[in-house]
Amino acid sequence: SCSSMRHQVLRISVDDEAQVQKVKELEDLEHLQLDFWRGPARPGFPIDVRVPFPSIQAVKVFLEAHGIRYTIMIEDVQLLLDEEQEQMFASQGR
Amino acid sequence: ARTTSTFNYATYHTLEEIYDFMDILVAEHPQLVSKLQIGSSYEGRPIYVLKFSTGGNNRPAIWIDTGIHSREWVTQASGVWFAKKITEDYGQDPAFTAILDNLDIFLEIVTNPDGFAFTHSENRMWRKTRSRTSGSFCVGVDPNRNWDAGFGGAGASSNPCSETYHGKFPNSEVEVKSIVDFVNDHGNIKAFISIHSYSQLLLYPYGYKTEAPADKDELDQISKSAVAALTSLYGTKFQYGSIITTIYQASGGTIDWTYNQGIKYSFSFELRDTGRYGFLLPASQIIPTAQETWLALLTIMEHTLNHPY
C-alpha cells in the first residue's frame, strides 16, 4: 500500500546491554510509529525496525548520538512490496 | 491449479488459493488426508487443519502450525509445501513412512486467517489477529502472547496498540482457543511445533520464566540434531535454546502452554533471515526454506516416534 512509501528498515547492531536498553527506549516512543520486525533481545542479536519516512531522521540521529551502529537493510519497503505483488500476479498469470 | 502437481509452490498465495489447495490435496489423497474445521476466526473465516493419518484410533500425534503471525508469509507457504511433501514421501521415504504408520500429523497452515487476509488486502505488515478491543481504536491481539502460560507477564504488552498486546484474558482470541480446545479434546498430542519467521532459531520452553523445563537436556539435544539436519542442506545457520535465554522474555506463548500441558516435544521455529528482506523474503526462497525446515521437522518427528511417553 502507498502507506509504506519510503519506509526504511534499519538493521541495528547492539554491542552491549546498555545499547539494547537504549533501543528499547526507542520502542516506547509511540509517536515515531516504529514497527520492530526483530525486537531488542540481547547484545550481538540484530534488531530490525521499520521506520516511517517522517521518523527516519530522528531515529538515525538518536542512534548516532548514542554510538549505536546501524545499516539500511531495506531502502524503500514499498518497492519490495510492489515487487512481491508483481511476482504474485505474474505467477497467477502463468 | 487443478492438481497439487501443477500448484506453484514458489510463489505466495492468497487465503482462498491455500484453502483451494487443501481441498485438492484431500481429493487426491482421500485415504491419507482429511480436512478438519477446528473453529471460525473472529471475522467468521473457517479455521482448517489437515489431518494426515494411516489409520488407528486417536493415535499419538504431531501438531505443526504456520502463520500464527500473519505477515510471516514464508511460514504459510512452507506449510503448503509440507502438506504436499507428506503425501509425496509417505510410502516412498522409509523413515517418514514409519512415522506416519504410527503417528498422526495435524497441520494448520493458516493459523490466523483474518490477519492473513488483511496482509493481502490492506496491510502486508499485519501481525496480530483482527479482533476489536472495547475502549480502544486499535485492532488485534498478538496470538503468541494470548496463551495461558505466564499470561500478562513481562515480554507482552497490555497496550492494545502494541504489536505484542496480550489481549484481555488468556485464550480470548478464538484462533488460540480453537487450538486449545483441539489439543485438550485430542489428548494424545506428543509433539507441538509452531512455526514463525524470521531469525533462524529453533526454540523450546520457556519464554515467560527463567526456570528451565524439566526435559531441557533432551530438548536441547533434539534441537542440536534438528539444526544440524537443517544446516546440512544449504548451510543456513540456526541458533537454538530456550526462548528466554536465546532471544528475550515473552509471556503467554504457544509452546510454553503446550509444554505445561505435558506435550514434551514443544518447539518453535523462526525461519530464514537473509539479512536483506526481513518478512519480505522473495518467493524464490520459499522452497529452499521449506526443504531445510522439513529436515529439522523430520528429526523432531523421528525422535517423537522413537521415544514414546
Short mmCIF file of C-alpha atoms in Angstrom, two decimals:
data_model
loop_
_atom_site.label_atom_id
_atom_site.label_comp_id
_atom_site.label_asym_id
_atom_site.label_seq_id
_atom_site.Cartn_x
_atom_site.Cartn_y
_atom_site.Cartn_z
CA SER A 1 0.00 0.00 0.00
CA CYS A 2 1.23 3.56 -0.60
CA SER A 3 1.46 3.93 3.21
CA SER A 4 4.83 2.14 3.07
CA MET A 5 6.27 4.64 0.61
CA ARG A 6 9.91 5.39 1.55
CA HIS A 7 9.65 3.48 4.82
CA GLN A 8 13.07 2.10 5.60
CA VAL A 9 14.07 -0.95 7.59
CA LEU A 10 17.20 -0.38 9.65
CA ARG A 11 19.28 -3.25 10.96
CA ILE A 12 20.70 -2.14 14.29
CA SER A 13 23.73 -3.78 15.86
CA VAL A 14 23.91 -3.62 19.64
CA ASP A 15 27.22 -4.38 21.32
CA ASP A 16 26.19 -4.36 24.97
CA GLU A 17 23.19 -4.40 27.27
CA ALA A 18 23.25 -0.61 27.61
CA GLN A 19 22.73 -0.27 23.87
CA VAL A 20 19.93 -2.85 23.98
CA GLN A 21 18.22 -0.77 26.65
CA LYS A 22 18.75 2.37 24.60
CA VAL A 23 16.96 0.83 21.63
CA LYS A 24 14.15 -0.26 23.95
CA GLU A 25 13.72 3.43 24.77
CA LEU A 26 13.04 3.98 21.08
CA GLU A 27 10.38 1.28 21.22
CA ASP A 28 8.49 3.30 23.81
CA LEU A 29 8.34 6.45 21.67
CA GLU A 30 4.93 5.70 20.14
CA HIS A 31 4.80 8.90 18.06
CA LEU A 32 7.65 7.56 15.91
CA GLN A 33 5.31 4.69 14.84
CA LEU A 34 8.18 2.22 14.71
CA ASP A 35 7.49 -1.39 13.75
CA PHE A 36 10.05 -3.78 15.22
CA TRP A 37 10.46 -6.77 12.94
CA ARG A 38 13.15 -8.25 15.19
CA GLY A 39 12.80 -6.81 18.66
CA PRO A 40 15.58 -5.82 21.04
CA ALA A 41 16.87 -9.07 22.52
CA ARG A 42 20.48 -9.22 23.64
CA PRO A 43 23.92 -7.96 22.65
CA GLY A 44 25.02 -9.30 19.29
CA PHE A 45 21.45 -10.05 18.22
CA PRO A 46 20.35 -7.90 15.22
CA ILE A 47 17.38 -5.59 15.75
CA ASP A 48 15.34 -4.76 12.67
CA VAL A 49 12.94 -1.84 12.75
CA ARG A 50 10.71 -0.45 10.04
CA VAL A 51 10.76 3.34 10.25
CA PRO A 52 8.12 5.53 8.59
CA PHE A 53 9.66 8.25 6.43
CA PRO A 54 8.80 11.16 8.77
CA SER A 55 10.67 9.45 11.64
CA ILE A 56 13.77 8.35 9.77
CA GLN A 57 15.88 11.38 10.57
CA ALA A 58 15.01 11.37 14.25
CA VAL A 59 15.78 7.67 14.61
CA LYS A 60 19.12 7.94 12.84
CA VAL A 61 20.14 10.96 14.92
CA PHE A 62 19.16 9.07 18.10
CA LEU A 63 21.20 6.01 17.13
CA GLU A 64 24.22 8.01 16.03
CA ALA A 65 24.11 10.18 19.13
CA HIS A 66 24.41 7.04 21.24
CA GLY A 67 27.07 5.44 19.07
CA ILE A 68 24.78 2.62 18.05
CA ARG A 69 25.68 1.14 14.66
CA TYR A 70 23.03 0.52 12.02
CA THR A 71 22.72 -0.26 8.34
CA ILE A 72 19.81 0.31 5.96
CA MET A 73 18.51 -3.21 5.34
CA ILE A 74 15.64 -2.08 3.14
CA GLU A 75 15.90 1.31 1.41
CA ASP A 76 12.22 1.55 0.48
CA VAL A 77 9.72 -1.01 1.75
CA GLN A 78 7.16 -0.02 -0.89
CA LEU A 79 9.46 -1.03 -3.72
CA LEU A 80 9.79 -4.53 -2.24
CA LEU A 81 6.05 -4.72 -1.69
CA ASP A 82 5.45 -3.77 -5.30
CA GLU A 83 7.94 -6.42 -6.47
CA GLU A 84 6.18 -9.01 -4.32
CA GLN A 85 2.80 -8.10 -5.80
CA GLU A 86 4.16 -8.18 -9.35
CA GLN A 87 5.71 -11.60 -8.71
CA MET A 88 2.41 -12.93 -7.40
CA PHE A 89 0.40 -11.54 -10.31
CA ALA A 90 2.92 -12.85 -12.83
CA SER A 91 2.75 -16.27 -11.22
CA GLN A 92 -1.05 -16.27 -11.18
CA GLY A 93 -0.98 -15.27 -14.82
CA ARG A 94 1.22 -18.26 -15.61
CA ALA B 1 -4.18 -25.01 -10.02
CA ARG B 2 -6.39 -28.05 -10.57
CA THR B 3 -3.92 -30.53 -9.13
CA THR B 4 -1.33 -30.19 -6.40
CA SER B 5 1.28 -31.13 -9.01
CA THR B 6 0.55 -28.02 -11.05
CA PHE B 7 0.26 -25.82 -7.94
CA ASN B 8 3.08 -23.25 -7.82
CA TYR B 9 4.93 -23.69 -4.52
CA ALA B 10 7.42 -21.00 -5.47
CA THR B 11 5.05 -18.09 -5.04
CA TYR B 12 2.99 -16.61 -2.27
CA HIS B 13 -0.70 -17.39 -2.32
CA THR B 14 -3.91 -15.85 -1.05
CA LEU B 15 -6.06 -17.41 1.65
CA GLU B 16 -8.56 -18.59 -0.98
CA GLU B 17 -5.81 -20.27 -3.03
CA ILE B 18 -4.45 -22.06 0.04
CA TYR B 19 -7.92 -23.23 1.05
CA ASP B 20 -8.48 -24.47 -2.53
CA PHE B 21 -5.13 -26.29 -2.36
CA MET B 22 -6.28 -28.09 0.78
CA ASP B 23 -9.44 -29.35 -0.91
CA ILE B 24 -7.49 -30.54 -3.96
CA LEU B 25 -4.95 -32.37 -1.75
CA VAL B 26 -7.71 -34.10 0.18
CA ALA B 27 -9.44 -35.08 -3.07
CA GLU B 28 -6.18 -36.51 -4.40
CA HIS B 29 -5.36 -38.49 -1.24
CA PRO B 30 -8.67 -39.36 0.47
CA GLN B 31 -7.13 -42.32 2.26
CA LEU B 32 -4.35 -40.22 3.80
CA VAL B 33 -5.56 -36.66 4.24
CA SER B 34 -8.71 -35.13 5.67
CA LYS B 35 -9.66 -31.53 6.38
CA LEU B 36 -11.00 -30.62 9.81
CA GLN B 37 -12.57 -27.32 10.78
CA ILE B 38 -11.50 -26.59 14.35
CA GLY B 39 -13.32 -23.26 14.60
CA SER B 40 -14.11 -19.95 12.93
CA SER B 41 -12.00 -16.82 13.16
CA TYR B 42 -13.12 -13.54 14.71
CA GLU B 43 -14.33 -12.36 11.30
CA GLY B 44 -16.02 -15.69 10.61
CA ARG B 45 -13.46 -17.41 8.37
CA PRO B 46 -13.19 -21.19 8.77
CA ILE B 47 -10.07 -22.38 10.60
CA TYR B 48 -8.87 -25.58 8.92
CA VAL B 49 -6.43 -28.27 10.00
CA LEU B 50 -5.22 -31.00 7.66
CA LYS B 51 -5.09 -34.42 9.32
CA PHE B 52 -2.65 -36.94 7.89
CA SER B 53 -3.41 -40.44 9.16
CA THR B 54 -2.93 -44.01 8.04
CA GLY B 55 -5.49 -45.36 10.45
CA GLY B 56 -5.77 -46.34 14.07
CA ASN B 57 -7.86 -44.61 16.67
CA ASN B 58 -6.62 -41.37 18.27
CA ARG B 59 -3.02 -42.26 17.63
CA PRO B 60 -0.23 -40.26 19.23
CA ALA B 61 0.09 -37.18 17.10
CA ILE B 62 2.33 -34.36 15.96
CA TRP B 63 0.96 -30.83 15.58
CA ILE B 64 2.54 -28.31 13.20
CA ASP B 65 1.19 -24.80 12.75
CA THR B 66 2.33 -21.99 10.44
CA GLY B 67 1.12 -18.43 10.04
CA ILE B 68 0.06 -17.57 13.58
CA HIS B 69 1.70 -14.18 12.86
CA SER B 70 0.11 -13.31 9.57
CA ARG B 71 2.88 -11.24 7.96
CA GLU B 72 5.35 -14.13 8.24
CA TRP B 73 4.36 -15.32 4.76
CA VAL B 74 7.20 -17.81 4.27
CA THR B 75 5.69 -19.89 7.08
CA GLN B 76 2.26 -20.38 5.49
CA ALA B 77 3.98 -21.01 2.15
CA SER B 78 6.21 -23.60 3.83
CA GLY B 79 3.10 -25.18 5.38
CA VAL B 80 1.63 -25.71 1.92
CA TRP B 81 4.89 -27.30 0.81
CA PHE B 82 4.97 -29.57 3.89
CA ALA B 83 1.45 -30.80 3.10
CA LYS B 84 2.44 -31.81 -0.41
CA LYS B 85 5.73 -33.31 0.85
CA ILE B 86 3.88 -35.54 3.32
CA THR B 87 1.72 -37.03 0.54
CA GLU B 88 4.77 -37.49 -1.70
CA ASP B 89 7.04 -39.13 0.86
CA TYR B 90 4.59 -41.43 2.56
CA GLY B 91 5.26 -44.88 1.06
CA GLN B 92 8.46 -43.62 -0.56
CA ASP B 93 10.77 -42.49 2.24
CA PRO B 94 11.13 -45.37 4.73
CA ALA B 95 11.88 -43.17 7.74
CA PHE B 96 8.91 -40.90 7.12
CA THR B 97 6.66 -43.85 6.26
CA ALA B 98 7.46 -45.36 9.63
CA ILE B 99 6.48 -42.07 11.30
CA LEU B 100 3.10 -41.88 9.57
CA ASP B 101 2.44 -45.56 10.08
CA ASN B 102 2.48 -44.95 13.82
CA LEU B 103 1.69 -41.26 14.40
CA ASP B 104 -0.91 -38.86 13.04
CA ILE B 105 0.14 -35.42 11.84
CA PHE B 106 -2.07 -32.33 12.20
CA LEU B 107 -1.03 -29.36 10.07
CA GLU B 108 -2.66 -25.95 10.48
CA ILE B 109 -1.35 -23.87 7.57
CA VAL B 110 -3.20 -20.58 8.13
CA THR B 111 -3.44 -20.24 11.90
CA ASN B 112 -4.52 -16.60 11.72
CA PRO B 113 -6.87 -16.38 8.70
CA ASP B 114 -8.18 -12.87 9.40
CA GLY B 115 -4.69 -11.45 9.79
CA PHE B 116 -3.53 -13.27 6.67
CA ALA B 117 -6.43 -11.95 4.58
CA PHE B 118 -5.64 -8.45 5.89
CA THR B 119 -1.99 -8.74 4.80
CA HIS B 120 -3.28 -9.33 1.27
CA SER B 121 -5.98 -6.66 1.27
CA GLU B 122 -4.81 -3.74 3.41
CA ASN B 123 -1.53 -4.06 5.24
CA ARG B 124 1.20 -6.54 4.33
CA MET B 125 2.83 -5.86 7.66
CA TRP B 126 -0.10 -7.03 9.81
CA ARG B 127 0.96 -9.44 12.57
CA LYS B 128 -1.92 -9.84 15.03
CA THR B 129 -5.46 -11.14 14.95
CA ARG B 130 -8.22 -8.76 13.84
CA SER B 131 -10.34 -8.74 17.00
CA ARG B 132 -11.70 -5.46 18.34
CA THR B 133 -10.88 -4.30 21.85
CA SER B 134 -13.59 -2.26 23.54
CA GLY B 135 -12.29 1.08 24.67
CA SER B 136 -9.52 1.19 22.08
CA PHE B 137 -9.42 2.11 18.45
CA CYS B 138 -6.51 -0.28 17.97
CA VAL B 139 -7.24 -3.69 16.47
CA GLY B 140 -5.87 -7.13 17.17
CA VAL B 141 -4.11 -9.28 19.73
CA ASP B 142 -0.75 -10.96 19.41
CA PRO B 143 -1.81 -14.62 19.18
CA ASN B 144 1.56 -15.68 20.52
CA ARG B 145 1.03 -13.74 23.79
CA ASN B 146 -2.57 -14.89 24.39
CA TRP B 147 -1.93 -18.38 25.76
CA ASP B 148 -2.45 -19.31 29.40
CA ALA B 149 1.21 -19.66 30.32
CA GLY B 150 2.52 -16.73 32.32
CA PHE B 151 -0.21 -14.68 30.63
CA GLY B 152 0.19 -10.94 31.01
CA GLY B 153 3.72 -11.19 32.36
CA ALA B 154 6.84 -9.42 31.14
CA GLY B 155 7.52 -9.67 27.44
CA ALA B 156 3.93 -8.92 26.46
CA SER B 157 2.07 -5.63 26.38
CA SER B 158 -1.19 -4.54 27.97
CA ASN B 159 -1.46 -1.79 25.35
CA PRO B 160 -4.00 -2.77 22.62
CA CYS B 161 -1.99 -0.69 20.16
CA SER B 162 1.17 -2.71 20.72
CA GLU B 163 2.30 -5.45 18.35
CA THR B 164 2.69 -7.69 21.41
CA TYR B 165 -0.68 -6.90 23.01
CA HIS B 166 -1.67 -9.97 25.02
CA GLY B 167 -5.44 -9.46 24.97
CA LYS B 168 -7.92 -9.03 27.80
CA PHE B 169 -7.67 -12.59 29.10
CA PRO B 170 -5.97 -15.88 28.18
CA ASN B 171 -7.42 -17.56 25.09
CA SER B 172 -9.51 -14.50 24.36
CA GLU B 173 -8.67 -14.98 20.69
CA VAL B 174 -10.83 -17.61 19.01
CA GLU B 175 -7.88 -18.56 16.85
CA VAL B 176 -5.98 -19.55 20.01
CA LYS B 177 -8.97 -21.02 21.82
CA SER B 178 -9.71 -23.28 18.85
CA ILE B 179 -6.28 -24.87 19.13
CA VAL B 180 -6.50 -25.12 22.93
CA ASP B 181 -9.85 -26.95 22.66
CA PHE B 182 -8.49 -29.21 19.92
CA VAL B 183 -5.39 -30.14 21.91
CA ASN B 184 -7.42 -30.79 25.08
CA ASP B 185 -10.08 -32.82 23.23
CA HIS B 186 -7.48 -34.89 21.37
CA GLY B 187 -5.47 -35.57 24.49
CA ASN B 188 -2.75 -37.54 22.74
CA ILE B 189 -0.55 -34.95 21.02
CA LYS B 190 3.08 -35.78 21.69
CA ALA B 191 4.88 -33.04 19.73
CA PHE B 192 3.77 -29.47 19.07
CA ILE B 193 5.70 -27.30 16.61
CA SER B 194 4.74 -23.67 15.98
CA ILE B 195 6.48 -22.00 13.05
CA HIS B 196 7.36 -18.31 12.81
CA SER B 197 9.80 -16.17 10.86
CA TYR B 198 12.37 -14.71 10.83
CA SER B 199 15.54 -15.09 12.98
CA GLN B 200 16.81 -18.59 12.14
CA LEU B 201 16.16 -20.06 15.54
CA LEU B 202 14.87 -23.32 16.99
CA LEU B 203 13.38 -22.63 20.39
CA TYR B 204 11.94 -24.62 23.29
CA PRO B 205 10.27 -23.53 26.54
CA TYR B 206 10.26 -21.34 28.48
CA GLY B 207 9.67 -17.81 27.37
CA TYR B 208 7.83 -16.50 30.37
CA LYS B 209 10.21 -17.69 33.09
CA THR B 210 13.88 -18.41 33.53
CA GLU B 211 13.23 -21.81 35.11
CA ALA B 212 14.44 -24.48 32.71
CA PRO B 213 11.95 -27.11 31.53
CA ALA B 214 12.32 -30.49 33.23
CA ASP B 215 13.29 -32.02 29.86
CA LYS B 216 15.80 -29.31 28.99
CA ASP B 217 18.70 -31.66 28.24
CA GLU B 218 16.63 -33.80 25.89
CA LEU B 219 15.05 -30.79 24.18
CA ASP B 220 18.46 -29.23 23.76
CA GLN B 221 19.88 -32.40 22.23
CA ILE B 222 16.95 -32.75 19.83
CA SER B 223 17.38 -29.09 18.85
CA LYS B 224 21.07 -29.62 18.19
CA SER B 225 20.32 -32.57 15.91
CA ALA B 226 17.45 -30.83 14.16
CA VAL B 227 19.51 -27.71 13.50
CA ALA B 228 22.39 -29.83 12.17
CA ALA B 229 20.00 -31.54 9.77
CA LEU B 230 18.58 -28.18 8.63
CA THR B 231 22.02 -26.64 8.13
CA SER B 232 23.24 -29.67 6.18
CA LEU B 233 21.10 -28.80 3.17
CA TYR B 234 22.01 -25.20 2.30
CA GLY B 235 24.30 -24.19 5.12
CA THR B 236 21.69 -21.95 6.74
CA LYS B 237 22.91 -21.21 10.25
CA PHE B 238 20.48 -21.58 13.11
CA GLN B 239 20.81 -20.96 16.84
CA TYR B 240 18.82 -22.97 19.39
CA GLY B 241 17.90 -22.85 23.02
CA SER B 242 15.09 -21.80 25.32
CA ILE B 243 13.11 -18.75 24.29
CA ILE B 244 14.12 -16.64 27.30
CA THR B 245 17.83 -17.39 27.04
CA THR B 246 18.07 -17.27 23.25
CA ILE B 247 16.01 -14.17 22.48
CA TYR B 248 14.10 -12.41 25.22
CA GLN B 249 11.39 -12.89 27.79
CA ALA B 250 7.99 -13.43 26.20
CA SER B 251 4.95 -14.45 28.21
CA GLY B 252 1.72 -16.09 27.11
CA GLY B 253 3.44 -18.01 24.33
CA THR B 254 2.16 -21.07 22.47
CA ILE B 255 4.74 -23.69 23.30
CA ASP B 256 5.01 -22.69 26.95
CA TRP B 257 1.33 -23.60 27.26
CA THR B 258 1.68 -26.86 25.28
CA TYR B 259 4.69 -27.93 27.32
CA ASN B 260 2.80 -27.18 30.54
CA GLN B 261 0.02 -29.47 29.23
CA GLY B 262 2.59 -32.30 29.15
CA ILE B 263 3.44 -32.15 25.44
CA LYS B 264 7.13 -32.74 25.93
CA TYR B 265 8.34 -32.12 22.41
CA SER B 266 7.22 -28.50 22.12
CA PHE B 267 9.27 -26.34 19.75
CA SER B 268 9.04 -23.08 17.89
CA PHE B 269 10.92 -22.24 14.70
CA GLU B 270 11.98 -18.86 13.41
CA LEU B 271 12.74 -19.40 9.72
CA ARG B 272 15.16 -17.78 7.32
CA ASP B 273 16.66 -14.31 7.65
CA THR B 274 18.89 -13.44 4.72
CA GLY B 275 19.70 -10.10 6.35
CA ARG B 276 18.19 -8.26 3.39
CA TYR B 277 14.42 -8.72 3.27
CA GLY B 278 13.03 -9.43 6.70
CA PHE B 279 9.39 -10.51 6.34
CA LEU B 280 9.50 -9.73 2.62
CA LEU B 281 11.55 -12.81 1.80
CA PRO B 282 11.47 -13.27 -2.00
CA ALA B 283 9.22 -16.08 -3.21
CA SER B 284 12.25 -17.76 -4.78
CA GLN B 285 13.32 -18.63 -1.23
CA ILE B 286 10.09 -20.42 -0.25
CA ILE B 287 11.04 -23.90 -1.46
CA PRO B 288 14.62 -23.96 -0.15
CA THR B 289 13.35 -22.62 3.19
CA ALA B 290 10.68 -25.32 3.33
CA GLN B 291 13.11 -28.04 2.28
CA GLU B 292 15.64 -27.26 5.01
CA THR B 293 12.96 -26.82 7.64
CA TRP B 294 11.48 -30.20 6.71
CA LEU B 295 14.77 -31.90 7.58
CA ALA B 296 14.57 -30.38 11.07
CA LEU B 297 10.92 -31.38 11.38
CA LEU B 298 11.81 -34.94 10.36
CA THR B 299 14.42 -35.05 13.12
CA ILE B 300 11.87 -33.98 15.73
CA MET B 301 9.21 -36.37 14.38
CA GLU B 302 11.60 -39.31 14.32
CA HIS B 303 12.64 -38.61 17.91
CA THR B 304 8.98 -38.43 18.91
CA LEU B 305 8.33 -41.81 17.25
CA ASN B 306 11.36 -43.44 18.85
CA HIS B 307 10.78 -42.03 22.33
CA PRO B 308 7.14 -42.67 23.21
CA TYR B 309 5.96 -41.34 26.57
#
